[in-house]
Amino acid sequence: MMASALSLTATAQQAAPQLTETNIDEVVSAMTLQEKAQLLVGGGHQHFEGSGAMMGHQKKLVAGAAGITVAIERLGIPATVMADGPAGVHIDGQREGDPNTYYATGFPVGTCLASTWNTELVRQVGEAIGDETLEYGCDVILGPGMNLHRNPLCGRNFEYYSEDPVVTGLIGTAMVQGVQSKGVGTSPKHFAVNSQESDRTRVDERVSQRALRELYLRGFELMVREAQPWTIMSSYNIINGVYAQGNRDMLTTILRDEWGYKGIVETDWIGKREKLPTEQEVKAGNELMMPGFPAQVDDIVKAVNDGRLDIKDVDRNVRRMLEYIVKTPRFKGYKFSNKPDLKAHAAITRQSAAEGMVLLKNAPFTKPNAPQAVPVLPMKELKTVALFGVNSYDFFSGGLGSGCVNVPYVVDMVQGLKNVGVGTTPLLTEIYQNYVKYARAKLKADKNPAMWFLDQGQPKLDEIEISERCVQHEVGEADAAIITIGRQAGEGMDRQIEGEFNLSDIERDMIFRVSDQFHASGKPVIVIINSGSVMETASWRDRADAILVAWQPGMEGGNSVADVLTGKANPSGHLTMTWPIAATDHPSTKNFPTGYDMYTYTSMESWGMSIPFVDYVNHEEDIYVGYRYFDTFQKPVAYPFGYGLSYTTFEFSKPKAVVNGDYVALEITVKNTGALSGKEVAQVYVSAPKGSIEKPVHELKAFAKTRELKPGESQTLRMEVPVRLLASFDEAGSQWVADAGIYTFSIGANSRDLRCTATAKLPAYTEQVHNVMAPQHELKRRPIAHFAG
Ligand code: BGC
């Protein structure tokens, strides 16, 4: 009896089909409902072992990876591994009882990469990230971050590319293509409208269909159509009353039916949701629930058995999961090395970071004994500098939270300058270095268990006060002062205006004291901004002779800054977001919650205290985000969208615009008219004829970057602007509309420095889409005159 039961099981085992690329339907038919439900739910939280969230039978495959999909061994379905990005592979650098290290390269954060405006370079960075994903045994990297910078206070802006959807879409496309060329997947995130961290899992983002289509979805659309990521991550938040993760209109009607998406959708990392039934997520076309909790498996099984969920919906999602799995290195049995070429990737990060840095100011400066004033940078003859600011010595590679990378090292400013032969004043260096050691140790000792994010990146250490006497001493020793102003931000925390967007009093005093005394001695002051996103500059910028936005440029940061300061790299980065004079200048600030801190409130909740709740946010500003607002209503800004200086100068020829079927072909020649080699970006801003829909004064529709041009050298850049990209969204007709008439293509070096124009006459264009995702509430959209006034 016993023997025959065993042989029966053995026969069933043998008869079970083993997954191949061509037998997916057969495998789906062979799966039990329980197995199907398991495949749609991840294998538990991988970051927090012991949190009780791990599915019992699943092994931890790569330490520190964010999640796994479950294995169903009976059918030859392997588990697959998903590790965080986007600035590199987020896994543990060390493993218990293992002498090897698993550090990954910290690449430049999203804002820095986008500021290169160099899709080819971003693709190369993507290839390097893809290679590390593969060689560290992961199948998917959770990135790129593609939310828009609706407001400068969003804590995760550093992970995102821009306030503009075309920059976001084209840079995102290059990144996805680069990573996926290595045979691993990406998960562009967070789909969609995850433009704030405050109460991100519960907030209802109330936004017009037009702003959704033209801004918040458009970057994803451009990327999906061109690059077909293997996965997309649906965001925690609600959009117009419906959770993104259970939003069939967004995840199926728009994403698949309209854009032709073929991959899977996975949720952002949240458990069983209180107010969103699991079956609604399945029906919506959310294939994978991450990180995955056993209760969600039960939910799916129950919902099918009770008739609340059609098995056809389950099967469709399971099929898509299997289509994803057969592409993965794990399925293909790839033997990963755990030894990516970190040296080669360090060179890529050093160069790409230097190209993303943005020179905001480079004023003429009369050096001692020099006949005339010349721009202070590059400083080829620099010997010794006085380095002020804690972040000169604790340089930020990247931001906080899931987007951080466990890096083998970070090159700080002392090391970076030393590597190009520039010394730093010994006493000041020693004081700061000792302080940094002390402050790091103190931070560790004071660690509050609720503040797990302190292990997730480099938190900001308090700035130290710099006295007049200290500066006096340093002036005598140094040829120049460099002040690094650092800003840190990350997951779960939006930024505050005071002390974060704005300077703190200590920082202001430091800049003023240093500039007073160095200038009095005829020595220049350079400010390095080591921040993933925008900060206030207008109140202090005249104190600095040069200002370089270094962003959070990855682990080679100090080297990249030194390359730019000394002229080894000629800066060619341009801002991908407006730098306003005050944070409140953005119309969205009025509707941007501040003062919410997930970590404090998480502890408050666990102590039984009630927590504040940002229940909804009205996007009253509608499409007037970033330069669309500032340029249309001619508001002053500190630095406009697209801004960035070079050590050389460029001239743009008269462009040509030719209509060629469904796109406009543009051609422009860029000439280096200065004395140093360099690269330039041609930014194409289009103004539409006056027609049926009110539009911003101009919108970026294409860009291209030259190769490194020698003095006197030129290059002709060719760009194609699809006509459908010129259309605006007409809510009344649920259609994209471009009016017939003359379109002006202005090409310039930033949104307020348009150098030349071409025009093209276009017939009317319309494209009907679905009437979905409409707001359910009045958005209190203000009359335009309000903003303009
Ligand atoms: C973040 C995602 C991240 C995921 C996994 C979430 O909290 O929002 O960006 O990929 O965690 O770590």
PDB file of N, CA, C and O and ligand atoms in Angstrom, residues 45 47 66 84-85 142 156 159 189-190 194 197 200 233 236 268-269 402 491, ligand 1:
ATOM      1  N   HIS A  45       9.868  39.686   2.794  1.00  0.00           N
ATOM      2  CA  HIS A  45      10.842  40.759   2.904  1.00  0.00           C
ATOM      3  C   HIS A  45      12.239  40.202   3.063  1.00  0.00           C
ATOM      4  O   HIS A  45      12.480  39.396   3.950  1.00  0.00           O
ATOM      5  N   HIS A  47      15.042  42.236   3.218  1.00  0.00           N
ATOM      6  CA  HIS A  47      15.878  43.150   3.998  1.00  0.00           C
ATOM      7  C   HIS A  47      15.857  42.775   5.467  1.00  0.00           C
ATOM      8  O   HIS A  47      16.826  42.888   6.155  1.00  0.00           O
ATOM      9  N   ALA A  66      16.271  43.084  -2.232  1.00  0.00           N
ATOM     10  CA  ALA A  66      14.994  43.517  -1.648  1.00  0.00           C
ATOM     11  C   ALA A  66      13.924  42.444  -1.649  1.00  0.00           C
ATOM     12  O   ALA A  66      13.060  42.419  -0.785  1.00  0.00           O
ATOM     13  N   ASP A  84      17.463  46.291  -5.062  1.00  0.00           N
ATOM     14  CA  ASP A  84      17.196  47.704  -5.270  1.00  0.00           C
ATOM     15  C   ASP A  84      18.248  48.372  -6.129  1.00  0.00           C
ATOM     16  O   ASP A  84      19.385  47.940  -6.219  1.00  0.00           O
ATOM     17  N   GLY A  85      17.810  49.446  -6.729  1.00  0.00           N
ATOM     18  CA  GLY A  85      18.604  50.431  -7.410  1.00  0.00           C
ATOM     19  C   GLY A  85      18.113  51.741  -6.882  1.00  0.00           C
ATOM     20  O   GLY A  85      17.607  51.763  -5.764  1.00  0.00           O
ATOM     21  N   LEU A 142      15.709  47.210  -9.224  1.00  0.00           N
ATOM     22  CA  LEU A 142      14.488  47.994  -9.004  1.00  0.00           C
ATOM     23  C   LEU A 142      14.733  49.475  -9.308  1.00  0.00           C
ATOM     24  O   LEU A 142      14.983  50.279  -8.429  1.00  0.00           O
ATOM     25  N   ARG A 156      12.741  62.128  -2.365  1.00  0.00           N
ATOM     26  CA  ARG A 156      13.378  61.172  -3.273  1.00  0.00           C
ATOM     27  C   ARG A 156      13.683  61.769  -4.640  1.00  0.00           C
ATOM     28  O   ARG A 156      13.972  61.022  -5.581  1.00  0.00           O
ATOM     29  N   GLU A 159      16.560  60.474  -6.701  1.00  0.00           N
ATOM     30  CA  GLU A 159      16.464  59.224  -7.471  1.00  0.00           C
ATOM     31  C   GLU A 159      15.781  59.442  -8.815  1.00  0.00           C
ATOM     32  O   GLU A 159      15.789  58.565  -9.660  1.00  0.00           O
ATOM     33  N   LYS A 189      10.087  52.888 -11.721  1.00  0.00           N
ATOM     34  CA  LYS A 189       9.190  53.091 -10.576  1.00  0.00           C
ATOM     35  C   LYS A 189       9.042  54.571 -10.313  1.00  0.00           C
ATOM     36  O   LYS A 189       9.846  55.346 -10.807  1.00  0.00           O
ATOM     37  N   HIS A 190       8.070  55.024  -9.566  1.00  0.00           N
ATOM     38  CA  HIS A 190       6.976  54.302  -8.949  1.00  0.00           C
ATOM     39  C   HIS A 190       5.760  54.750  -9.715  1.00  0.00           C
ATOM     40  O   HIS A 190       5.413  55.940  -9.654  1.00  0.00           O
ATOM     41  N   ASN A 194       4.001  59.396  -7.693  1.00  0.00           N
ATOM     42  CA  ASN A 194       4.575  59.250  -6.351  1.00  0.00           C
ATOM     43  C   ASN A 194       5.553  60.422  -6.154  1.00  0.00           C
ATOM     44  O   ASN A 194       6.737  60.229  -6.016  1.00  0.00           O
ATOM     45  N   GLU A 197       6.934  61.943  -0.402  1.00  0.00           N
ATOM     46  CA  GLU A 197       7.144  60.834   0.516  1.00  0.00           C
ATOM     47  C   GLU A 197       6.154  60.873   1.681  1.00  0.00           C
ATOM     48  O   GLU A 197       5.871  59.856   2.299  1.00  0.00           O
ATOM     49  N   ARG A 200       3.067  58.451   1.911  1.00  0.00           N
ATOM     50  CA  ARG A 200       3.057  57.972   0.523  1.00  0.00           C
ATOM     51  C   ARG A 200       2.168  56.746   0.313  1.00  0.00           C
ATOM     52  O   ARG A 200       1.769  56.455  -0.801  1.00  0.00           O
ATOM     53  N   MET A 233       7.097  48.974 -11.461  1.00  0.00           N
ATOM     54  CA  MET A 233       6.655  48.951 -10.062  1.00  0.00           C
ATOM     55  C   MET A 233       5.501  49.932  -9.856  1.00  0.00           C
ATOM     56  O   MET A 233       5.647  51.131 -10.089  1.00  0.00           O
ATOM     57  N   TYR A 236       2.705  53.158  -4.153  1.00  0.00           N
ATOM     58  CA  TYR A 236       1.873  52.954  -2.971  1.00  0.00           C
ATOM     59  C   TYR A 236       0.604  53.809  -2.968  1.00  0.00           C
ATOM     60  O   TYR A 236      -0.403  53.447  -2.377  1.00  0.00           O
ATOM     61  N   ASP A 268       4.931  48.111  -5.289  1.00  0.00           N
ATOM     62  CA  ASP A 268       5.986  48.560  -4.387  1.00  0.00           C
ATOM     63  C   ASP A 268       5.824  47.763  -3.094  1.00  0.00           C
ATOM     64  O   ASP A 268       4.778  47.152  -2.840  1.00  0.00           O
ATOM     65  N   TRP A 269       6.853  47.785  -2.289  1.00  0.00           N
ATOM     66  CA  TRP A 269       7.018  46.833  -1.167  1.00  0.00           C
ATOM     67  C   TRP A 269       6.063  47.079   0.006  1.00  0.00           C
ATOM     68  O   TRP A 269       6.410  47.698   0.999  1.00  0.00           O
ATOM     69  N   SER A 402      16.075  52.851   0.350  1.00  0.00           N
ATOM     70  CA  SER A 402      16.300  51.709  -0.540  1.00  0.00           C
ATOM     71  C   SER A 402      17.211  52.078  -1.708  1.00  0.00           C
ATOM     72  O   SER A 402      17.881  51.214  -2.269  1.00  0.00           O
ATOM     73  N   GLU A 491      14.165  58.150   1.326  1.00  0.00           N
ATOM     74  CA  GLU A 491      12.871  57.500   1.394  1.00  0.00           C
ATOM     75  C   GLU A 491      12.146  57.801   2.702  1.00  0.00           C
ATOM     76  O   GLU A 491      12.745  57.747   3.772  1.00  0.00           O
TER      77      GLU A 491
HETATM   78  C1  BGC B   1      10.593  51.714  -2.150  1.00  0.00           C
HETATM   79  C2  BGC B   1      11.008  51.158  -3.501  1.00  0.00           C
HETATM   80  C3  BGC B   1      11.962  50.011  -3.316  1.00  0.00           C
HETATM   81  C4  BGC B   1      11.307  48.958  -2.431  1.00  0.00           C
HETATM   82  C5  BGC B   1      12.181  47.761  -2.168  1.00  0.00           C
HETATM   83  C6  BGC B   1      10.080  50.618  -1.242  1.00  0.00           C
HETATM   84  O1  BGC B   1       9.817  51.094   0.029  1.00  0.00           O
HETATM   85  O2  BGC B   1       9.609  52.698  -2.325  1.00  0.00           O
HETATM   86  O3  BGC B   1      11.596  52.163  -4.278  1.00  0.00           O
HETATM   87  O4  BGC B   1      12.342  49.494  -4.541  1.00  0.00           O
HETATM   88  O5  BGC B   1      10.979  49.552  -1.181  1.00  0.00           O
HETATM   89  O6  BGC B   1      13.174  48.032  -1.286  1.00  0.00           O
END
